[in-house]
Amino acid sequence: MSLVLDPAAQDLLFREARTANSFTDEPVTDEQVRAIYDLVKYGPTAFNQTPLRITLVRSPEARERLVGHLAEGNRAKTAAAPLVAILSADNEFHEELPALFPAFPQAKDAFFAERPVRERSAALNAALQAAYFVVGVRAAGLAAGPMTGFDAEGVRKEFLDDDHAPLMIVNIGRPAADASYPRGPRLAYDDVVTTV
């Protein structure tokens, strides 16, 4: 095996990890979420732009408002999850670039002055960060249930502002015994990788 990461960690993060659809009632603490963020913030993005924003939905009132914007099949599991995160892309991420990318502070205006360019870049790079976030949840010994079945415009109006575009909703917690479907098949290396 040519991987350096310990096989147990490989299993925790990838091989044995599953998308969770149900959870125990054990709470997810702010300290756990902070530890997850403090790990995954080091994942790479273009120009170190880090456009991902995380809105934690904890209160029963906020949870009820969120559930109303979800696809029918996602409502019950989100209502029962210990913690729910709305992951969004900040389309004004460029304002932070002088501090986040000091090697070329002019990147803010040189590359990201136009809103459509920022929106495309924010969506791609926040999606990268969302994937890091899911892996970080797994690294904390928790399970994630990422979902895209929701009314994005409704969630944006309810919880965000015009500068933030919701990407996914992630249910977080300790998985229940019956939390996941069986592992689905994966494409083989030769079906994915081409050498030219």
PDB file of N, CA and C in Angstrom, residues 64-132:
ATOM      1  N   GLU A  64     -37.561  24.255  12.562  1.00  0.00           N
ATOM      2  CA  GLU A  64     -38.889  24.188  11.943  1.00  0.00           C
ATOM      3  C   GLU A  64     -38.942  25.031  10.668  1.00  0.00           C
ATOM      4  N   ARG A  65     -38.327  26.209  10.706  1.00  0.00           N
ATOM      5  CA  ARG A  65     -38.293  27.057   9.516  1.00  0.00           C
ATOM      6  C   ARG A  65     -37.511  26.391   8.389  1.00  0.00           C
ATOM      7  N   LEU A  66     -36.406  25.731   8.733  1.00  0.00           N
ATOM      8  CA  LEU A  66     -35.586  25.065   7.718  1.00  0.00           C
ATOM      9  C   LEU A  66     -36.311  23.871   7.115  1.00  0.00           C
ATOM     10  N   VAL A  67     -36.905  23.056   7.950  1.00  0.00           N
ATOM     11  CA  VAL A  67     -37.569  21.833   7.479  1.00  0.00           C
ATOM     12  C   VAL A  67     -38.621  22.152   6.416  1.00  0.00           C
ATOM     13  N   GLY A  68     -39.287  23.277   6.541  1.00  0.00           N
ATOM     14  CA  GLY A  68     -40.290  23.662   5.562  1.00  0.00           C
ATOM     15  C   GLY A  68     -39.741  23.893   4.166  1.00  0.00           C
ATOM     16  N   HIS A  69     -38.435  24.082   4.036  1.00  0.00           N
ATOM     17  CA  HIS A  69     -37.811  24.315   2.730  1.00  0.00           C
ATOM     18  C   HIS A  69     -37.174  23.053   2.144  1.00  0.00           C
ATOM     19  N   LEU A  70     -37.269  21.937   2.856  1.00  0.00           N
ATOM     20  CA  LEU A  70     -36.626  20.703   2.406  1.00  0.00           C
ATOM     21  C   LEU A  70     -37.569  19.846   1.580  1.00  0.00           C
ATOM     22  N   ALA A  71     -36.971  19.023   0.716  1.00  0.00           N
ATOM     23  CA  ALA A  71     -37.756  18.023   0.004  1.00  0.00           C
ATOM     24  C   ALA A  71     -38.393  17.090   1.025  1.00  0.00           C
ATOM     25  N   GLU A  72     -39.551  16.573   0.696  1.00  0.00           N
ATOM     26  CA  GLU A  72     -40.314  15.746   1.638  1.00  0.00           C
ATOM     27  C   GLU A  72     -39.468  14.638   2.266  1.00  0.00           C
ATOM     28  N   GLY A  73     -38.659  13.963   1.465  1.00  0.00           N
ATOM     29  CA  GLY A  73     -37.849  12.850   1.970  1.00  0.00           C
ATOM     30  C   GLY A  73     -36.738  13.250   2.912  1.00  0.00           C
ATOM     31  N   ASN A  74     -36.435  14.531   2.996  1.00  0.00           N
ATOM     32  CA  ASN A  74     -35.358  15.004   3.873  1.00  0.00           C
ATOM     33  C   ASN A  74     -35.865  15.610   5.179  1.00  0.00           C
ATOM     34  N   ARG A  75     -37.166  15.809   5.296  1.00  0.00           N
ATOM     35  CA  ARG A  75     -37.688  16.565   6.432  1.00  0.00           C
ATOM     36  C   ARG A  75     -37.537  15.852   7.776  1.00  0.00           C
ATOM     37  N   ALA A  76     -37.959  14.592   7.854  1.00  0.00           N
ATOM     38  CA  ALA A  76     -37.946  13.894   9.139  1.00  0.00           C
ATOM     39  C   ALA A  76     -36.531  13.736   9.673  1.00  0.00           C
ATOM     40  N   LYS A  77     -35.589  13.377   8.807  1.00  0.00           N
ATOM     41  CA  LYS A  77     -34.225  13.163   9.296  1.00  0.00           C
ATOM     42  C   LYS A  77     -33.573  14.473   9.741  1.00  0.00           C
ATOM     43  N   THR A  78     -33.903  15.573   9.091  1.00  0.00           N
ATOM     44  CA  THR A  78     -33.355  16.857   9.502  1.00  0.00           C
ATOM     45  C   THR A  78     -34.013  17.321  10.805  1.00  0.00           C
ATOM     46  N   ALA A  79     -35.288  17.082  10.941  1.00  0.00           N
ATOM     47  CA  ALA A  79     -35.987  17.460  12.174  1.00  0.00           C
ATOM     48  C   ALA A  79     -35.413  16.722  13.382  1.00  0.00           C
ATOM     49  N   ALA A  80     -34.912  15.489  13.177  1.00  0.00           N
ATOM     50  CA  ALA A  80     -34.431  14.666  14.287  1.00  0.00           C
ATOM     51  C   ALA A  80     -32.915  14.706  14.484  1.00  0.00           C
ATOM     52  N   ALA A  81     -32.170  15.284  13.568  1.00  0.00           N
ATOM     53  CA  ALA A  81     -30.708  15.294  13.674  1.00  0.00           C
ATOM     54  C   ALA A  81     -30.261  16.156  14.853  1.00  0.00           C
ATOM     55  N   PRO A  82     -29.197  15.760  15.555  1.00  0.00           N
ATOM     56  CA  PRO A  82     -28.708  16.569  16.671  1.00  0.00           C
ATOM     57  C   PRO A  82     -28.264  17.973  16.264  1.00  0.00           C
ATOM     58  N   LEU A  83     -27.679  18.101  15.058  1.00  0.00           N
ATOM     59  CA  LEU A  83     -27.237  19.393  14.570  1.00  0.00           C
ATOM     60  C   LEU A  83     -27.397  19.429  13.060  1.00  0.00           C
ATOM     61  N   VAL A  84     -27.757  20.599  12.549  1.00  0.00           N
ATOM     62  CA  VAL A  84     -27.882  20.786  11.106  1.00  0.00           C
ATOM     63  C   VAL A  84     -27.060  22.004  10.721  1.00  0.00           C
ATOM     64  N   ALA A  85     -26.303  21.875   9.627  1.00  0.00           N
ATOM     65  CA  ALA A  85     -25.505  22.985   9.119  1.00  0.00           C
ATOM     66  C   ALA A  85     -25.963  23.340   7.713  1.00  0.00           C
ATOM     67  N   ILE A  86     -26.157  24.621   7.476  1.00  0.00           N
ATOM     68  CA  ILE A  86     -26.379  25.122   6.123  1.00  0.00           C
ATOM     69  C   ILE A  86     -25.020  25.575   5.613  1.00  0.00           C
ATOM     70  N   LEU A  87     -24.540  24.955   4.543  1.00  0.00           N
ATOM     71  CA  LEU A  87     -23.267  25.336   3.951  1.00  0.00           C
ATOM     72  C   LEU A  87     -23.552  26.221   2.750  1.00  0.00           C
ATOM     73  N   SER A  88     -22.949  27.395   2.741  1.00  0.00           N
ATOM     74  CA  SER A  88     -23.203  28.345   1.662  1.00  0.00           C
ATOM     75  C   SER A  88     -21.901  28.928   1.141  1.00  0.00           C
ATOM     76  N   ALA A  89     -21.993  29.509  -0.059  1.00  0.00           N
ATOM     77  CA  ALA A  89     -20.866  30.180  -0.695  1.00  0.00           C
ATOM     78  C   ALA A  89     -21.032  31.686  -0.535  1.00  0.00           C
ATOM     79  N   ASP A  90     -20.011  32.326  -0.020  1.00  0.00           N
ATOM     80  CA  ASP A  90     -20.013  33.779   0.139  1.00  0.00           C
ATOM     81  C   ASP A  90     -19.521  34.404  -1.160  1.00  0.00           C
ATOM     82  N   ASN A  91     -20.420  35.056  -1.879  1.00  0.00           N
ATOM     83  CA  ASN A  91     -20.064  35.657  -3.164  1.00  0.00           C
ATOM     84  C   ASN A  91     -19.281  36.959  -3.029  1.00  0.00           C
ATOM     85  N   GLU A  92     -19.077  37.390  -1.801  1.00  0.00           N
ATOM     86  CA  GLU A  92     -18.247  38.568  -1.543  1.00  0.00           C
ATOM     87  C   GLU A  92     -16.932  38.154  -0.869  1.00  0.00           C
ATOM     88  N   PHE A  93     -16.523  36.904  -1.083  1.00  0.00           N
ATOM     89  CA  PHE A  93     -15.293  36.383  -0.490  1.00  0.00           C
ATOM     90  C   PHE A  93     -14.074  37.235  -0.823  1.00  0.00           C
ATOM     91  N   HIS A  94     -14.116  37.902  -1.968  1.00  0.00           N
ATOM     92  CA  HIS A  94     -12.954  38.656  -2.444  1.00  0.00           C
ATOM     93  C   HIS A  94     -12.534  39.779  -1.495  1.00  0.00           C
ATOM     94  N   GLU A  95     -13.464  40.224  -0.657  1.00  0.00           N
ATOM     95  CA  GLU A  95     -13.124  41.283   0.304  1.00  0.00           C
ATOM     96  C   GLU A  95     -12.052  40.823   1.293  1.00  0.00           C
ATOM     97  N   GLU A  96     -11.954  39.511   1.514  1.00  0.00           N
ATOM     98  CA  GLU A  96     -10.971  38.955   2.456  1.00  0.00           C
ATOM     99  C   GLU A  96      -9.649  38.612   1.781  1.00  0.00           C
ATOM    100  N   LEU A  97      -9.592  38.664   0.451  1.00  0.00           N
ATOM    101  CA  LEU A  97      -8.394  38.204  -0.259  1.00  0.00           C
ATOM    102  C   LEU A  97      -7.112  38.948   0.110  1.00  0.00           C
ATOM    103  N   PRO A  98      -7.120  40.263   0.309  1.00  0.00           N
ATOM    104  CA  PRO A  98      -5.852  40.898   0.679  1.00  0.00           C
ATOM    105  C   PRO A  98      -5.213  40.284   1.928  1.00  0.00           C
ATOM    106  N   ALA A  99      -6.028  39.856   2.875  1.00  0.00           N
ATOM    107  CA  ALA A  99      -5.497  39.213   4.079  1.00  0.00           C
ATOM    108  C   ALA A  99      -5.227  37.726   3.859  1.00  0.00           C
ATOM    109  N   LEU A 100      -6.104  37.053   3.101  1.00  0.00           N
ATOM    110  CA  LEU A 100      -5.973  35.609   2.925  1.00  0.00           C
ATOM    111  C   LEU A 100      -4.951  35.210   1.866  1.00  0.00           C
ATOM    112  N   PHE A 101      -4.680  36.106   0.932  1.00  0.00           N
ATOM    113  CA  PHE A 101      -3.717  35.800  -0.125  1.00  0.00           C
ATOM    114  C   PHE A 101      -2.699  36.941  -0.230  1.00  0.00           C
ATOM    115  N   PRO A 102      -1.891  37.117   0.824  1.00  0.00           N
ATOM    116  CA  PRO A 102      -0.969  38.252   0.846  1.00  0.00           C
ATOM    117  C   PRO A 102       0.113  38.189  -0.233  1.00  0.00           C
ATOM    118  N   ALA A 103       0.326  37.023  -0.829  1.00  0.00           N
ATOM    119  CA  ALA A 103       1.317  36.922  -1.903  1.00  0.00           C
ATOM    120  C   ALA A 103       0.912  37.755  -3.115  1.00  0.00           C
ATOM    121  N   PHE A 104      -0.404  37.972  -3.279  1.00  0.00           N
ATOM    122  CA  PHE A 104      -0.889  38.777  -4.403  1.00  0.00           C
ATOM    123  C   PHE A 104      -2.183  39.467  -3.977  1.00  0.00           C
ATOM    124  N   PRO A 105      -2.083  40.469  -3.123  1.00  0.00           N
ATOM    125  CA  PRO A 105      -3.287  41.126  -2.603  1.00  0.00           C
ATOM    126  C   PRO A 105      -4.136  41.790  -3.684  1.00  0.00           C
ATOM    127  N   GLN A 106      -3.556  42.038  -4.846  1.00  0.00           N
ATOM    128  CA  GLN A 106      -4.300  42.650  -5.943  1.00  0.00           C
ATOM    129  C   GLN A 106      -5.284  41.674  -6.594  1.00  0.00           C
ATOM    130  N   ALA A 107      -5.233  40.407  -6.215  1.00  0.00           N
ATOM    131  CA  ALA A 107      -6.142  39.407  -6.799  1.00  0.00           C
ATOM    132  C   ALA A 107      -7.597  39.814  -6.629  1.00  0.00           C
ATOM    133  N   LYS A 108      -7.891  40.489  -5.550  1.00  0.00           N
ATOM    134  CA  LYS A 108      -9.269  40.931  -5.284  1.00  0.00           C
ATOM    135  C   LYS A 108      -9.844  41.680  -6.480  1.00  0.00           C
ATOM    136  N   ASP A 109      -9.090  42.627  -7.004  1.00  0.00           N
ATOM    137  CA  ASP A 109      -9.574  43.436  -8.116  1.00  0.00           C
ATOM    138  C   ASP A 109      -9.150  42.893  -9.474  1.00  0.00           C
ATOM    139  N   ALA A 110      -7.991  42.252  -9.520  1.00  0.00           N
ATOM    140  CA  ALA A 110      -7.480  41.756 -10.802  1.00  0.00           C
ATOM    141  C   ALA A 110      -8.315  40.605 -11.359  1.00  0.00           C
ATOM    142  N   PHE A 111      -8.830  39.748 -10.470  1.00  0.00           N
ATOM    143  CA  PHE A 111      -9.551  38.563 -10.930  1.00  0.00           C
ATOM    144  C   PHE A 111     -11.015  38.527 -10.526  1.00  0.00           C
ATOM    145  N   PHE A 112     -11.387  39.205  -9.456  1.00  0.00           N
ATOM    146  CA  PHE A 112     -12.711  38.995  -8.878  1.00  0.00           C
ATOM    147  C   PHE A 112     -13.549  40.263  -8.763  1.00  0.00           C
ATOM    148  N   ALA A 113     -13.282  41.243  -9.599  1.00  0.00           N
ATOM    149  CA  ALA A 113     -14.053  42.488  -9.555  1.00  0.00           C
ATOM    150  C   ALA A 113     -15.491  42.282 -10.038  1.00  0.00           C
ATOM    151  N   GLU A 114     -15.710  41.336 -10.942  1.00  0.00           N
ATOM    152  CA  GLU A 114     -17.036  41.106 -11.525  1.00  0.00           C
ATOM    153  C   GLU A 114     -17.805  40.038 -10.733  1.00  0.00           C
ATOM    154  N   ARG A 115     -19.042  40.357 -10.398  1.00  0.00           N
ATOM    155  CA  ARG A 115     -19.873  39.443  -9.599  1.00  0.00           C
ATOM    156  C   ARG A 115     -20.038  38.062 -10.242  1.00  0.00           C
ATOM    157  N   PRO A 116     -20.322  37.919 -11.545  1.00  0.00           N
ATOM    158  CA  PRO A 116     -20.479  36.573 -12.122  1.00  0.00           C
ATOM    159  C   PRO A 116     -19.221  35.705 -11.978  1.00  0.00           C
ATOM    160  N   VAL A 117     -18.063  36.319 -12.082  1.00  0.00           N
ATOM    161  CA  VAL A 117     -16.806  35.580 -11.899  1.00  0.00           C
ATOM    162  C   VAL A 117     -16.701  35.103 -10.460  1.00  0.00           C
ATOM    163  N   ARG A 118     -17.035  35.977  -9.520  1.00  0.00           N
ATOM    164  CA  ARG A 118     -16.987  35.606  -8.101  1.00  0.00           C
ATOM    165  C   ARG A 118     -17.965  34.482  -7.796  1.00  0.00           C
ATOM    166  N   GLU A 119     -19.171  34.551  -8.346  1.00  0.00           N
ATOM    167  CA  GLU A 119     -20.172  33.526  -8.068  1.00  0.00           C
ATOM    168  C   GLU A 119     -19.704  32.153  -8.543  1.00  0.00           C
ATOM    169  N   ARG A 120     -19.120  32.089  -9.738  1.00  0.00           N
ATOM    170  CA  ARG A 120     -18.624  30.802 -10.243  1.00  0.00           C
ATOM    171  C   ARG A 120     -17.493  30.275  -9.364  1.00  0.00           C
ATOM    172  N   SER A 121     -16.575  31.153  -9.018  1.00  0.00           N
ATOM    173  CA  SER A 121     -15.441  30.746  -8.203  1.00  0.00           C
ATOM    174  C   SER A 121     -15.873  30.366  -6.790  1.00  0.00           C
ATOM    175  N   ALA A 122     -16.782  31.143  -6.233  1.00  0.00           N
ATOM    176  CA  ALA A 122     -17.274  30.845  -4.882  1.00  0.00           C
ATOM    177  C   ALA A 122     -17.983  29.506  -4.845  1.00  0.00           C
ATOM    178  N   ALA A 123     -18.804  29.215  -5.854  1.00  0.00           N
ATOM    179  CA  ALA A 123     -19.534  27.945  -5.870  1.00  0.00           C
ATOM    180  C   ALA A 123     -18.573  26.766  -5.937  1.00  0.00           C
ATOM    181  N   LEU A 124     -17.574  26.838  -6.817  1.00  0.00           N
ATOM    182  CA  LEU A 124     -16.620  25.741  -6.953  1.00  0.00           C
ATOM    183  C   LEU A 124     -15.793  25.562  -5.689  1.00  0.00           C
ATOM    184  N   ASN A 125     -15.236  26.634  -5.185  1.00  0.00           N
ATOM    185  CA  ASN A 125     -14.333  26.522  -4.047  1.00  0.00           C
ATOM    186  C   ASN A 125     -15.063  26.250  -2.739  1.00  0.00           C
ATOM    187  N   ALA A 126     -16.275  26.757  -2.586  1.00  0.00           N
ATOM    188  CA  ALA A 126     -17.065  26.413  -1.397  1.00  0.00           C
ATOM    189  C   ALA A 126     -17.500  24.948  -1.450  1.00  0.00           C
ATOM    190  N   ALA A 127     -17.748  24.415  -2.656  1.00  0.00           N
ATOM    191  CA  ALA A 127     -18.069  22.986  -2.774  1.00  0.00           C
ATOM    192  C   ALA A 127     -16.871  22.137  -2.355  1.00  0.00           C
ATOM    193  N   LEU A 128     -15.660  22.556  -2.732  1.00  0.00           N
ATOM    194  CA  LEU A 128     -14.464  21.863  -2.240  1.00  0.00           C
ATOM    195  C   LEU A 128     -14.439  21.870  -0.715  1.00  0.00           C
ATOM    196  N   GLN A 129     -14.665  23.043  -0.143  1.00  0.00           N
ATOM    197  CA  GLN A 129     -14.649  23.156   1.307  1.00  0.00           C
ATOM    198  C   GLN A 129     -15.767  22.354   1.962  1.00  0.00           C
ATOM    199  N   ALA A 130     -16.906  22.260   1.303  1.00  0.00           N
ATOM    200  CA  ALA A 130     -17.998  21.452   1.845  1.00  0.00           C
ATOM    201  C   ALA A 130     -17.581  19.987   1.926  1.00  0.00           C
ATOM    202  N   ALA A 131     -16.860  19.514   0.911  1.00  0.00           N
ATOM    203  CA  ALA A 131     -16.353  18.138   0.954  1.00  0.00           C
ATOM    204  C   ALA A 131     -15.360  17.967   2.100  1.00  0.00           C
ATOM    205  N   TYR A 132     -14.480  18.953   2.279  1.00  0.00           N
ATOM    206  CA  TYR A 132     -13.556  18.879   3.418  1.00  0.00           C
ATOM    207  C   TYR A 132     -14.337  18.840   4.726  1.00  0.00           C
TER     208      TYR A 132
END
